[in-house]
Amino acid sequence: MSGNMNITLKVWRQKNKSDAGRFETYQAKHISPDMSFLEMMDVMNEQLIKDGKDPVAFDHDCREGICGMCSMYINGRAHGPNKGVTTCQLHMRSFKSGDTIVVEPWRASAFPVLKDLIVDRAAFDRIQQAGGFVGINTGSAPDANSIPIQKHLAEEAFNAAACIGCGACVAACKNSSAMLFMSAKVSQYALLPQGQPERKLRVLNMMKAHEEAGFGACTNTEACEAECPKGISVTNIARLNRDFVAASFTGE
Amino acid sequence: MTLDSKIPAGPLSEKWDRHKFNLKLVNPSNKRRYDVIIVGTGLAGASAAASLAELGYNVKTFCFQDSPRRAHSIAAQGGINAAKNYRNDGDSVYRLFYDTVKGGDYRAREANVHRLAQVSVNIIDQCVAQGVPFAREYGGLLDNRSFGGAQVSRTFYARGQTGQQLLLGAYSAMNRQIGTGMVKSFTRHEMLELVMVDGQARGIIARDLVTGEIERHSAHAVVLCTGGYGNVFYLTTYARGSNGTAIWRAHKKGAFFGNPCFTQIHPTCIPVSGDHQSKLTLMSESLRNDGRIWVPKKKDDARRPADIPEEERDYYLERIYPSFGNLVPRDIASRAAKGMCDKGFGVGTTKLAVYLDFKDAIQRLGQKAVEAKYGNLFDMYKQITGEDPYSSPMMIYPAVHYTMGGLWVDYNLMTTVPGLYACGEANFSDHGANRLGASALMQGLADGYFVLPYTIGDYLASEERKPVSNDSPEFMEAEKQVKDRLNKLLSIKGKKTVHEYHRELGLLMWEHCGMGRTATGLTEGINKIKALREEFWQNLLVPGVDLELNQNLEKAGRVADFLELGELMMHDALNRNESCGGHFREEYQTPEGEALRDDENYCYVAAWEYKGENQMEELHKEQLTFDEVHLTQRSYK
């Protein structure tokens, strides 16, 4: 290994869903500042295996900041200290040799811990299944350019659609609310003509699924926006609330 | 067994329409009596799941990630091709077909490629109707950009996140069907075996990755949409979990493997920085629209790029290929970069990099406009390297990115195993020896939305409409095989971790079966991989047990399969005594160093049949005929 940083890690260990869990302390040695945080975890895990111990389980996949799989709470912040960055894109040059780093899983009752740093985010999928779509079958679409959309609306819809579903917003929220996540999808479709026919039904159904999953309510602290690696704006939550109130009054 | 590609008769442009009419149909009320298993939920899998469920079939989907939305299609950046001709610049279905066949260096099937070009226009319509936020112009209509290997602008895009937006579109369509109960989604599940009953694919054995339980799932047909196997090279642009296990298990059960050695090395990736590295990151090909690639004219020039004056820079792609310039196809751009570095013109600390410079674009368009087009890519570059590409050029180097090879399929996307289909990157069918940029998204969605939903009915229509049992001896036997294999991996208790073996395998593959291949190098590589495989099964150390969440055990199974697949890739590369597309055999090149094909002897798809443990596989040949596109030396000059 190539680096000269030495890091002390306090990592959450939990065997499975029913285990109480506890922190364990490990050393990661010879770390290069060019390593990503996950590569540093890889180095630590290799050492644990060689020492006959159980390596730390953590979610990761694309390692380029887009799949939304990685999910670590680092020194009390979702995805660590840097703004607009997922854990996999966080590099060790953001830390100093000799640092002690605390690593935890997302904490939310709707995201039960499966093992160590891995949580179950199936509740996110259930919210999407309740209404996060435009109800159109394959084969029945009109020509793409028959639906002109103002550029600024398309851009705004894109900004909302850029959500990667990682769950940092829930982890950062003191109420464990998933409103930012949900509002991103609601907004994407609310801004586009394609989303209008199901606009009311969508917001009602998704809100219901949000509640059933055990996520908390939004109390406007905006911690979600501050920790979102993709810069999803809380104005989406305002849009969702407007749509929800309108839909609740007029019914569907 | 003789290969029957089932290409329909008739003129090229009418084949697909005629074929669709001739395919058998399943009555709407009978569709619900058929079960279909789909493995993998990327563009191909999610679009197929949604479309089949909309038709009325019962669908079960499987993915190893925690959500279908995380499949690696999500990471595709640049765009998706479609022959819409919205730019009025001379595009057509025929031109997209022609460019793709030529780009693939004449090793793809004409009929498949033409169908792909035909349905490309429907894909854009479908995605827009789903609310995919493509880039638009001020008039409200869709924007396009250019990509390598084409002289028209036919690429639709959503900033640098086109794959993400298309996948979320397909995921949303699939979610709608999960909501109605027509799709049952199994996440954190991995397929570990294909189950055959009386010569037909009838289900899979899957492992619940949370509990470690082994499950038997039966169906009337099985569709593999599990992506490519490029991770055999360890350091690649693939996601860490991407693997070849599903298709390799199917191969060992009788599905032929088509052109396994055809690998795409993408020219614009962030170079390797050290031995700790776990993956390489792509910088979208779209950057070549505005970025100019160069190296210093002087060897081992240690000056900072800004200090090298214009006349001492070699914009080698513009120099060698004046008509396509920086937009030559990927295989050509990659080989040229390697050539420059091999000759000593490389830059950076490792000297294995070339510059991709936006200086002129920033001057011409302004930093703001460049930011609007490529902002997220520039940010990502800065995040990874710590350097700002607005003020100094990016450094790039080629990396493994895609596999054109995959399971051999006929025109209906069925493998040589009846009832087993392969879609998207998992099959071999449309890209020949080199895939053009923005064509992977097109193929994944074409297969899932517009091809498989028609062709699978033709097979199911003749199947008995009663549920397939998952208690038959065949299922029990396959389950036992899976359990035995897991126990074997756990019981070795050697000294080396699975990551160490994977890294070693990757280095070996890159050295012997990478960008430049030779007969002697491949022969040596085959011996080395055999030795490495033997060592793996004697000295592997997997911690933990089977009945728990065990990421090292998951990976061990995948690397074990790569150790076999890698050998087949080398046999295939050794057999193909020619250079074509991404397959470059150094013995076969033109005086200018371009790929030299041998159409007389190698104008075929190499389809390999598994013959048993440590047995040489049997080669079957599907001759390729070119009735429309004239076989010629590719020229981008």
Coordinates of N, CA and C in Angstrom, one line a residue, chain B residues 472-612:
Chain B
S472 N -39.3 -30.4 -8.4 CA -38.9 -31.5 -9.2 C -37.4 -31.9 -8.9
P473 N -37.0 -33.1 -9.2 CA -35.7 -33.6 -8.9 C -34.6 -32.6 -9.5
E474 N -34.9 -32.0 -10.7 CA -34.0 -31.1 -11.3 C -33.7 -29.9 -10.4
F475 N -34.8 -29.4 -9.8 CA -34.6 -28.2 -8.9 C -33.8 -28.6 -7.7
M476 N -34.2 -29.8 -7.1 CA -33.5 -30.2 -5.9 C -32.0 -30.4 -6.2
E477 N -31.7 -31.0 -7.4 CA -30.3 -31.2 -7.7 C -29.5 -29.9 -7.9
A478 N -30.2 -28.9 -8.6 CA -29.5 -27.6 -8.8 C -29.3 -26.9 -7.5
E479 N -30.3 -27.0 -6.6 CA -30.1 -26.4 -5.3 C -28.9 -27.0 -4.5
K480 N -28.8 -28.3 -4.6 CA -27.7 -29.0 -4.0 C -26.4 -28.6 -4.5
Q481 N -26.3 -28.5 -5.9 CA -25.1 -28.0 -6.5 C -24.6 -26.7 -5.9
V482 N -25.6 -25.8 -5.8 CA -25.3 -24.4 -5.3 C -24.8 -24.5 -3.9
K483 N -25.5 -25.2 -3.1 CA -25.1 -25.3 -1.7 C -23.7 -25.9 -1.5
D484 N -23.4 -27.0 -2.3 CA -22.1 -27.6 -2.3 C -21.0 -26.7 -2.7
R485 N -21.3 -25.9 -3.7 CA -20.3 -24.9 -4.2 C -20.0 -23.9 -3.1
L486 N -21.0 -23.4 -2.5 CA -20.8 -22.3 -1.4 C -20.0 -22.9 -0.3
N487 N -20.4 -24.2 0.1 CA -19.6 -24.8 1.2 C -18.2 -25.0 0.8
K488 N -17.9 -25.4 -0.4 CA -16.6 -25.6 -0.9 C -15.8 -24.3 -0.8
L489 N -16.4 -23.2 -1.2 CA -15.7 -21.9 -1.1 C -15.3 -21.6 0.3
L490 N -16.2 -21.9 1.2 CA -16.0 -21.5 2.6 C -15.0 -22.4 3.3
S491 N -14.9 -23.7 2.8 CA -14.1 -24.7 3.5 C -12.7 -24.7 3.2
I492 N -12.3 -23.9 2.1 CA -10.9 -23.9 1.7 C -10.0 -23.4 2.8
K493 N -10.4 -22.2 3.4 CA -9.7 -21.6 4.5 C -8.2 -21.5 4.3
G494 N -7.9 -20.9 3.2 CA -6.5 -20.7 2.8 C -6.0 -19.3 3.3
K495 N -5.1 -18.7 2.5 CA -4.4 -17.5 3.0 C -4.7 -16.2 2.3
K496 N -5.2 -16.4 1.0 CA -5.4 -15.2 0.2 C -6.9 -14.8 0.1
T497 N -7.2 -13.5 0.2 CA -8.6 -13.1 0.1 C -9.0 -13.1 -1.4
V498 N -10.3 -13.0 -1.5 CA -10.9 -13.0 -2.9 C -10.5 -11.7 -3.6
H499 N -10.4 -10.6 -2.9 CA -9.9 -9.4 -3.6 C -8.5 -9.5 -4.2
E500 N -7.7 -10.2 -3.4 CA -6.3 -10.4 -4.0 C -6.3 -11.2 -5.2
Y501 N -7.2 -12.3 -5.2 CA -7.3 -13.1 -6.5 C -7.8 -12.3 -7.6
H502 N -8.9 -11.5 -7.3 CA -9.5 -10.7 -8.3 C -8.5 -9.7 -9.0
R503 N -7.7 -9.1 -8.1 CA -6.7 -8.1 -8.6 C -5.7 -8.8 -9.5
E504 N -5.3 -10.0 -9.0 CA -4.3 -10.7 -9.8 C -4.8 -11.1 -11.2
L505 N -6.1 -11.6 -11.2 CA -6.7 -12.0 -12.4 C -6.8 -10.8 -13.3
G506 N -7.2 -9.6 -12.8 CA -7.4 -8.4 -13.6 C -6.1 -8.0 -14.3
L507 N -5.0 -8.1 -13.6 CA -3.7 -7.7 -14.1 C -3.3 -8.7 -15.2
L508 N -3.6 -9.9 -15.0 CA -3.3 -11.0 -15.9 C -4.1 -10.8 -17.2
M509 N -5.3 -10.5 -17.1 CA -6.2 -10.3 -18.3 C -5.8 -9.1 -19.1
W510 N -5.5 -8.0 -18.3 CA -5.1 -6.8 -19.0 C -3.8 -7.0 -19.8
E511 N -2.8 -7.7 -19.1 CA -1.6 -7.9 -19.8 C -1.7 -8.8 -21.0
H512 N -2.5 -9.9 -20.9 CA -2.5 -10.9 -22.0 C -3.7 -10.7 -22.9
C513 N -4.7 -10.1 -22.5 CA -5.9 -10.1 -23.3 C -6.5 -8.7 -23.3
G514 N -5.7 -7.6 -23.2 CA -6.2 -6.3 -23.1 C -6.2 -5.6 -24.5
M515 N -5.6 -4.4 -24.5 CA -5.7 -3.6 -25.8 C -4.9 -4.1 -26.9
G516 N -3.8 -4.8 -26.6 CA -3.0 -5.4 -27.7 C -2.8 -6.9 -27.3
R517 N -3.1 -7.8 -28.3 CA -3.0 -9.2 -28.0 C -2.1 -9.9 -29.0
T518 N -1.4 -10.9 -28.6 CA -0.6 -11.7 -29.5 C -0.8 -13.1 -29.2
A519 N -0.4 -14.0 -30.2 CA -0.6 -15.4 -30.0 C 0.3 -15.9 -28.8
T520 N 1.5 -15.4 -28.7 CA 2.3 -15.9 -27.6 C 1.8 -15.4 -26.3
G521 N 1.4 -14.2 -26.3 CA 0.9 -13.6 -25.0 C -0.3 -14.3 -24.5
L522 N -1.2 -14.7 -25.5 CA -2.4 -15.3 -25.1 C -2.2 -16.8 -24.6
T523 N -1.3 -17.4 -25.3 CA -0.9 -18.8 -24.9 C -0.4 -18.8 -23.5
E524 N 0.5 -17.8 -23.2 CA 1.1 -17.7 -21.9 C 0.0 -17.4 -20.9
G525 N -0.9 -16.5 -21.3 CA -2.0 -16.1 -20.4 C -2.9 -17.2 -20.0
I526 N -3.2 -18.1 -21.0 CA -4.0 -19.3 -20.7 C -3.4 -20.2 -19.6
N527 N -2.1 -20.4 -19.8 CA -1.4 -21.2 -18.7 C -1.4 -20.5 -17.4
K528 N -1.2 -19.2 -17.4 CA -1.2 -18.5 -16.1 C -2.6 -18.5 -15.4
I529 N -3.7 -18.4 -16.2 CA -5.0 -18.3 -15.6 C -5.4 -19.7 -15.1
K530 N -4.9 -20.7 -15.7 CA -5.2 -22.1 -15.2 C -4.5 -22.3 -13.9
A531 N -3.3 -21.8 -13.8 CA -2.5 -22.0 -12.6 C -3.2 -21.1 -11.4
L532 N -3.6 -19.9 -11.8 CA -4.3 -19.1 -10.8 C -5.6 -19.7 -10.3
R533 N -6.3 -20.3 -11.2 CA -7.6 -20.9 -10.8 C -7.3 -22.1 -9.9
E534 N -6.3 -22.9 -10.2 CA -6.0 -24.0 -9.3 C -5.6 -23.5 -7.9
E535 N -4.8 -22.4 -7.9 CA -4.4 -21.9 -6.6 C -5.6 -21.4 -5.8
F536 N -6.5 -20.7 -6.5 CA -7.7 -20.1 -5.9 C -8.5 -21.2 -5.1
W537 N -8.7 -22.3 -5.8 CA -9.4 -23.4 -5.1 C -8.7 -24.1 -4.0
Q538 N -7.4 -23.7 -3.8 CA -6.6 -24.4 -2.7 C -6.3 -23.4 -1.6
N539 N -6.3 -22.1 -2.0 CA -5.7 -21.1 -1.0 C -6.6 -19.9 -0.7
L540 N -7.9 -20.1 -1.1 CA -8.8 -18.9 -0.9 C -9.2 -18.9 0.6
L541 N -9.3 -17.6 1.0 CA -9.8 -17.4 2.4 C -11.1 -16.6 2.4
V542 N -12.2 -17.2 2.7 CA -13.5 -16.5 2.8 C -13.9 -16.5 4.3
P543 N -14.1 -15.4 4.9 CA -14.5 -15.3 6.3 C -16.0 -15.6 6.4
G544 N -16.4 -16.0 7.6 CA -17.9 -16.0 7.9 C -18.5 -17.4 7.4
V545 N -19.8 -17.4 7.4 CA -20.6 -18.6 7.1 C -21.6 -18.3 6.0
D546 N -22.3 -19.3 5.5 CA -23.2 -19.1 4.4 C -24.6 -18.5 4.8
L547 N -25.1 -18.8 6.0 CA -26.4 -18.3 6.4 C -26.3 -17.0 7.0
E548 N -25.7 -16.0 6.4 CA -25.7 -14.6 6.8 C -25.3 -13.7 5.7
L549 N -25.4 -12.4 5.9 CA -25.0 -11.5 4.9 C -23.5 -11.6 4.8
N550 N -22.9 -12.1 3.7 CA -21.5 -12.3 3.6 C -21.0 -11.9 2.3
Q551 N -20.5 -10.6 2.2 CA -20.1 -10.0 1.0 C -18.9 -10.7 0.3
N552 N -18.0 -11.3 1.1 CA -16.9 -12.0 0.6 C -17.2 -13.3 -0.1
L553 N -18.3 -13.9 0.5 CA -18.7 -15.2 -0.1 C -19.4 -14.9 -1.5
E554 N -20.2 -13.8 -1.5 CA -20.8 -13.4 -2.8 C -19.7 -13.2 -3.9
K555 N -18.7 -12.4 -3.5 CA -17.6 -12.1 -4.4 C -16.8 -13.3 -4.8
A556 N -16.6 -14.2 -3.9 CA -15.8 -15.4 -4.2 C -16.5 -16.2 -5.3
G557 N -17.8 -16.4 -5.3 CA -18.5 -17.1 -6.4 C -18.3 -16.4 -7.7
R558 N -18.4 -15.1 -7.7 CA -18.2 -14.3 -8.9 C -16.8 -14.4 -9.5
V559 N -15.8 -14.3 -8.6 CA -14.4 -14.4 -9.1 C -14.1 -15.8 -9.6
A560 N -14.7 -16.8 -8.9 CA -14.5 -18.2 -9.4 C -15.0 -18.3 -10.8
D561 N -16.1 -17.7 -11.1 CA -16.6 -17.8 -12.5 C -15.8 -17.0 -13.5
F562 N -15.3 -15.8 -13.0 CA -14.4 -15.0 -13.9 C -13.2 -15.8 -14.2
L563 N -12.7 -16.6 -13.3 CA -11.5 -17.4 -13.5 C -11.6 -18.4 -14.7
E564 N -12.9 -18.8 -14.9 CA -13.2 -19.7 -16.0 C -13.5 -18.9 -17.3
L565 N -14.3 -17.8 -17.1 CA -14.7 -17.0 -18.3 C -13.5 -16.4 -18.9
G566 N -12.5 -15.9 -18.1 CA -11.3 -15.2 -18.6 C -10.5 -16.2 -19.5
E567 N -10.5 -17.4 -19.1 CA -9.8 -18.4 -20.0 C -10.5 -18.5 -21.4
L568 N -11.8 -18.6 -21.3 CA -12.5 -18.7 -22.6 C -12.3 -17.4 -23.5
M569 N -12.2 -16.3 -22.8 CA -11.9 -15.0 -23.6 C -10.6 -15.2 -24.3
M570 N -9.6 -15.7 -23.6 CA -8.3 -15.8 -24.2 C -8.3 -16.9 -25.4
H571 N -9.0 -18.0 -25.2 CA -9.1 -18.9 -26.3 C -9.7 -18.3 -27.5
D572 N -10.7 -17.5 -27.3 CA -11.5 -16.9 -28.4 C -10.5 -15.9 -29.1
A573 N -9.8 -15.1 -28.3 CA -8.9 -14.1 -28.9 C -7.8 -14.8 -29.7
L574 N -7.4 -16.0 -29.2 CA -6.3 -16.7 -29.8 C -6.8 -17.3 -31.1
N575 N -8.1 -17.7 -31.1 CA -8.6 -18.4 -32.3 C -8.8 -17.3 -33.4
R576 N -9.1 -16.1 -33.0 CA -9.5 -15.1 -34.1 C -8.2 -14.4 -34.6
N577 N -7.6 -15.0 -35.6 CA -6.4 -14.6 -36.2 C -6.6 -13.4 -37.1
E578 N -7.1 -12.3 -36.6 CA -7.4 -11.1 -37.3 C -7.5 -10.0 -36.2
S579 N -7.5 -8.8 -36.7 CA -7.8 -7.7 -35.8 C -9.2 -7.1 -36.3
C580 N -10.0 -6.8 -35.4 CA -11.3 -6.2 -35.7 C -11.8 -5.4 -34.5
G581 N -12.2 -4.2 -34.8 CA -12.8 -3.4 -33.7 C -11.9 -3.4 -32.5
G582 N -12.5 -3.7 -31.3 CA -11.7 -3.7 -30.1 C -10.8 -4.9 -29.9
H583 N -10.9 -5.8 -30.8 CA -10.0 -7.0 -30.7 C -8.8 -6.7 -31.6
F584 N -7.7 -6.4 -31.0 CA -6.5 -6.0 -31.7 C -5.4 -7.0 -31.5
R585 N -5.2 -7.9 -32.5 CA -4.1 -8.8 -32.5 C -2.9 -8.1 -33.2
E586 N -1.8 -7.9 -32.4 CA -0.7 -7.1 -33.0 C -0.1 -7.7 -34.2
E587 N -0.3 -9.0 -34.4 CA 0.3 -9.6 -35.7 C -0.5 -9.2 -36.9
Y588 N -1.7 -8.6 -36.7 CA -2.6 -8.3 -37.8 C -2.9 -6.9 -37.8
Q589 N -2.1 -6.1 -38.5 CA -2.4 -4.6 -38.6 C -2.0 -4.1 -40.0
T590 N -2.6 -3.0 -40.4 CA -2.2 -2.4 -41.6 C -0.9 -1.6 -41.4
P591 N -0.2 -1.2 -42.5 CA 1.0 -0.5 -42.3 C 0.8 0.8 -41.4
E592 N -0.4 1.3 -41.4 CA -0.6 2.5 -40.6 C -1.0 2.2 -39.1
G593 N -1.0 0.9 -38.8 CA -1.3 0.4 -37.5 C -2.8 0.3 -37.2
E594 N -3.6 0.2 -38.2 CA -5.1 0.0 -38.0 C -5.4 -1.5 -38.0
A595 N -6.6 -1.8 -37.4 CA -7.0 -3.2 -37.4 C -7.1 -3.8 -38.8
L596 N -6.5 -5.0 -39.0 CA -6.6 -5.6 -40.3 C -7.5 -6.9 -40.2
R597 N -8.7 -6.7 -40.7 CA -9.6 -7.9 -40.7 C -9.2 -8.9 -41.7
D598 N -9.7 -10.1 -41.5 CA -9.6 -11.2 -42.4 C -11.0 -11.7 -42.7
D599 N -11.6 -11.1 -43.7 CA -13.0 -11.5 -43.9 C -13.2 -12.8 -44.6
E600 N -12.1 -13.3 -45.2 CA -12.2 -14.6 -45.9 C -12.4 -15.7 -44.8
N601 N -11.6 -15.6 -43.7 CA -11.6 -16.6 -42.7 C -12.3 -16.4 -41.4
Y602 N -12.6 -15.1 -41.1 CA -13.2 -14.8 -39.8 C -14.4 -14.0 -39.8
C603 N -15.1 -14.0 -40.9 CA -16.4 -13.2 -40.9 C -17.5 -14.1 -40.3
Y604 N -17.3 -14.4 -39.1 CA -18.3 -15.2 -38.4 C -18.4 -14.8 -36.9
V605 N -19.5 -15.2 -36.3 CA -19.6 -15.1 -34.8 C -19.0 -16.4 -34.3
A606 N -18.1 -16.3 -33.3 CA -17.6 -17.5 -32.6 C -18.5 -17.8 -31.5
A607 N -19.2 -18.9 -31.6 CA -20.1 -19.3 -30.5 C -19.6 -20.6 -29.8
W608 N -19.2 -20.4 -28.5 CA -18.5 -21.5 -27.8 C -19.4 -22.4 -27.0
E609 N -19.2 -23.7 -27.1 CA -20.1 -24.6 -26.4 C -19.3 -25.2 -25.2
Y610 N -19.8 -25.2 -24.0 CA -19.2 -25.7 -22.8 C -19.2 -27.3 -22.9
K611 N -18.0 -27.9 -22.6 CA -17.9 -29.3 -22.7 C -17.6 -30.0 -21.4
G612 N -17.5 -29.3 -20.3 CA -17.2 -30.0 -19.1 C -16.0 -29.3 -18.4

